[in-house]
């Protein structure tokens, strides 16, 4: 079993408590999602990971969530947590893109918080989203800003990793918890244009200084002090 899988098992109780507390969605995320959740949508969450977002989406109004993650352990643990909390979430261990769900099964596709870095084919990702959505359905993404791979985690000032560029396609992430993983890079322009090409109309694109995640016990990082982009949210609608 890989370390990522073992991590899912070790963290079960901690994450269950966090799911119960219902604090996983960001305030701005809740605001942007509010009109989409007001219609009691059927949600598909691509790369659902620990599934805490799904419990929060149900609590905020979603009728149901189908989480899709290629990690069997993540899907199993998320299902156990949803069952323990009696939430209408179902998990599928499957690859994105190429999700084995029927066409037009979702009113809302939700994804992000460390998902896009694993997508090596953005066009296939966008086509899968368009296929899963009903006409008029929405996509919601809350993700690391594409500039993030450039920033060092220095405390005194932000430097640019000398071996990385905004227009690079991939890099090796040597920081926790990725530890040597190859991550894919997509510029904001590529993300918007690829979604538009798949038939999605972008309604909201916001950029934030606050990262979606800060490792515990890390000294203050200059790149996170409010001057630089670290996250973005995007809402789009299938035409
Ligand atoms: C950092 S998590 C983000 C998900 C969720 N928001 C969370 O915080 O747990 C990324 C997830 O993507 C999954 N993943 C990575 N590549 C994938 C792929 N090609 N298809 C399906 N799942 C994938 C991983 O197993 C992991 O659970």
XYZ file of C-alpha atoms and ligand atoms in Angstrom:
266
model
C 0.000 0.000 0.000
C 1.330 3.474 -0.926
C 1.925 6.224 1.636
C -1.000 8.257 0.223
C -3.353 5.296 0.816
C -2.002 4.687 4.330
C -2.521 8.404 5.015
C -6.241 8.089 4.131
C -6.602 5.231 6.636
C -4.627 6.915 9.432
C -6.602 10.137 9.112
C -10.052 8.504 9.188
C -11.202 9.684 12.634
C -9.611 13.114 12.327
C -11.362 13.723 9.000
C -14.657 12.351 10.318
C -14.545 14.953 13.098
C -13.690 17.640 10.536
C -16.609 16.553 8.335
C -18.944 16.764 11.348
C -17.693 20.272 12.125
C -18.683 21.270 8.577
C -15.966 23.891 8.065
C -14.242 22.622 4.922
C -15.692 25.016 2.320
C -14.243 28.536 2.227
C -16.554 31.458 2.905
C -16.222 32.799 -0.657
C -16.699 29.308 -2.028
C -19.991 29.012 -0.094
C -21.109 32.374 -1.470
C -20.350 31.394 -5.069
C -21.946 27.974 -4.640
C -25.076 29.259 -2.877
C -27.145 29.979 -6.036
C -26.052 26.677 -7.606
C -26.943 24.662 -4.495
C -30.278 26.463 -4.082
C -31.719 24.240 -6.855
C -30.846 21.034 -4.931
C -28.463 19.748 -7.639
C -27.145 16.274 -8.298
C -23.388 16.760 -7.997
C -20.431 14.889 -9.447
C -17.153 15.617 -7.647
C -14.130 14.819 -9.823
C -11.058 13.694 -7.822
C -13.055 13.692 -4.608
C -10.175 12.635 -2.312
C -11.209 12.498 1.354
C -14.771 13.568 0.424
C -15.141 16.212 3.113
C -16.225 18.713 0.470
C -19.087 16.336 -0.402
C -20.475 16.234 3.120
C -20.368 20.043 3.141
C -22.065 20.223 -0.288
C -24.907 18.018 0.978
C -25.229 20.147 4.115
C -25.349 23.266 1.912
C -28.196 21.928 -0.259
C -26.954 19.334 -2.794
C -29.427 16.468 -3.287
C -26.636 13.926 -3.813
C -22.919 13.716 -4.598
C -21.078 11.098 -6.622
C -17.371 11.320 -5.831
C -14.897 9.973 -8.397
C -11.306 9.218 -7.403
C -8.867 6.678 -8.794
C -7.637 5.821 -5.333
C -9.622 2.789 -4.093
C -8.599 3.634 -0.547
C -9.715 7.271 -0.801
C -13.066 6.204 -2.304
C -13.599 3.503 0.345
C -12.731 5.806 3.251
C -14.912 8.615 1.863
C -17.817 6.157 1.480
C -17.397 4.927 5.043
C -17.388 8.499 6.339
C -20.477 9.445 4.323
C -22.273 6.328 5.614
C -21.258 7.104 9.208
C -22.715 10.589 8.763
C -25.770 9.373 6.797
C -25.033 11.672 3.833
C -26.260 10.990 0.271
C -22.761 10.466 -1.181
C -21.645 7.588 -3.374
C -18.044 6.936 -4.361
C -16.595 5.449 -7.469
C -12.956 4.372 -7.843
C -12.267 5.520 -11.403
C -9.963 7.586 -13.557
C -10.571 11.179 -14.631
C -10.988 11.812 -17.544
C -12.984 8.826 -18.829
C -15.372 8.795 -15.880
C -17.705 5.768 -16.135
C -20.906 7.705 -15.422
C -23.717 8.243 -17.923
C -23.957 11.412 -20.025
C -25.936 14.347 -18.583
C -26.108 12.894 -15.067
C -25.047 16.032 -13.166
C -26.447 19.488 -12.484
C -23.142 20.512 -10.931
C -19.597 19.244 -11.412
C -17.364 20.243 -8.512
C -13.575 19.883 -8.462
C -10.303 21.393 -7.307
C -8.086 21.917 -4.240
C -5.205 19.956 -5.689
C -6.931 18.252 -8.630
C -5.797 20.020 -11.836
C -2.107 19.294 -11.205
C -2.863 15.621 -11.945
C -4.569 16.296 -15.320
C -2.180 15.704 -18.210
C -4.901 16.185 -20.881
C -6.944 19.282 -20.137
C -9.094 19.000 -23.292
C -10.199 15.471 -22.332
C -10.926 16.749 -18.786
C -13.111 19.587 -20.119
C -14.914 17.275 -22.578
C -15.687 14.854 -19.728
C -17.159 17.698 -17.665
C -19.320 18.843 -20.586
C -20.479 15.265 -21.163
C -21.429 14.727 -17.513
C -23.404 17.995 -17.229
C -27.025 18.468 -18.194
C -27.596 21.482 -20.497
C -27.564 24.563 -18.255
C -25.610 22.663 -15.576
C -22.640 24.248 -13.832
C -18.968 23.557 -13.252
C -17.356 24.889 -10.065
C -13.572 24.858 -9.587
C -11.623 26.119 -6.555
C -7.973 25.534 -7.259
C -4.363 26.562 -6.755
C -3.514 29.514 -8.972
C -1.317 28.538 -11.963
C 1.343 30.975 -10.685
C 1.792 28.915 -7.490
C 4.455 26.532 -8.881
C 6.660 29.588 -9.418
C 6.688 30.852 -5.816
C 9.342 29.669 -3.357
C 8.307 29.157 0.274
C 10.943 31.609 1.585
C 10.063 33.642 4.667
C 11.980 36.859 3.922
C 10.823 37.457 0.350
C 9.266 35.540 -2.519
C 11.641 34.185 -5.122
C 10.865 32.407 -8.378
C 11.987 28.787 -8.646
C 14.847 29.102 -11.178
C 13.902 25.880 -12.969
C 10.197 26.715 -13.452
C 8.167 29.028 -15.650
C 4.514 30.042 -15.936
C 4.428 28.524 -19.426
C 6.092 25.268 -18.387
C 3.991 22.146 -18.908
C 5.193 20.148 -15.920
C 7.524 20.215 -12.919
C 8.576 17.979 -10.051
C 7.138 19.117 -6.726
C 9.703 18.575 -3.982
C 7.619 19.946 -1.098
C 5.333 18.089 1.322
C 3.046 16.223 0.693
C 3.826 15.754 -3.044
C 7.467 14.794 -2.381
C 8.798 14.191 -5.871
C 5.509 13.903 -7.777
C 5.290 15.151 -11.350
C 2.654 17.862 -11.539
C 1.049 19.349 -14.636
C 0.738 23.077 -15.250
C -2.041 24.908 -17.080
C -2.160 28.668 -17.468
C -5.339 30.522 -16.568
C -5.801 31.317 -20.277
C -5.520 27.631 -21.195
C -8.059 26.627 -18.543
C -10.641 29.203 -19.658
C -10.115 28.597 -23.383
C -10.238 24.799 -23.018
C -13.535 25.007 -21.112
C -14.957 27.397 -23.713
C -13.923 24.995 -26.490
C -15.838 22.214 -24.714
C -19.003 24.337 -24.745
C -18.845 25.912 -21.301
C -19.510 29.585 -20.719
C -17.362 31.057 -17.951
C -19.469 33.132 -15.543
C -17.019 33.826 -12.710
C -13.232 33.880 -12.517
C -11.812 35.215 -9.250
C -8.203 35.188 -8.017
C -7.203 35.086 -4.356
C -4.099 35.853 -2.333
C -4.900 33.132 0.200
C -3.732 29.599 -0.741
C -6.399 26.897 -0.506
C -4.094 24.953 1.812
C -1.221 25.803 4.183
C 0.922 23.004 5.585
C 0.729 22.863 9.394
C 3.754 24.096 11.351
C 5.255 26.003 8.413
C 6.815 29.386 9.276
C 5.168 32.399 7.551
C 5.732 32.245 3.784
C 6.256 35.610 2.048
C 4.262 34.485 -1.007
C 1.161 34.107 1.175
C 1.158 37.575 2.711
C -1.444 39.069 0.392
C 0.537 40.425 -2.586
C 0.505 37.439 -4.939
C -2.162 35.164 -6.449
C -2.385 31.740 -4.795
C -5.846 30.423 -5.622
C -8.708 30.966 -8.033
C -12.391 30.089 -8.312
C -14.226 29.535 -11.571
C -17.889 28.989 -12.300
C -19.025 27.976 -15.790
C -22.313 26.871 -17.349
C -22.878 24.319 -20.085
C -24.589 26.124 -22.935
C -5.475 16.677 -3.316
S -6.866 15.642 -3.662
C -8.053 16.851 -4.019
C -9.427 16.318 -3.759
C -10.227 16.856 -2.611
N -10.630 18.206 -2.848
C -9.467 16.724 -1.312
O -9.069 17.754 -0.756
O -9.280 15.594 -0.828
C -6.474 15.005 -5.274
C -7.153 13.668 -5.529
O -7.093 13.391 -6.920
C -6.991 12.003 -7.090
N -6.524 11.806 -8.466
C -5.356 12.202 -9.008
N -5.328 11.940 -10.320
C -6.514 11.351 -10.621
C -7.088 10.861 -11.833
N -6.430 10.935 -12.997
N -8.325 10.334 -11.775
C -9.000 10.254 -10.605
N -8.510 10.709 -9.438
C -7.288 11.254 -9.437
C -6.070 11.547 -5.987
O -6.258 10.185 -5.682
C -6.501 12.481 -4.840
O -7.423 11.856 -3.979
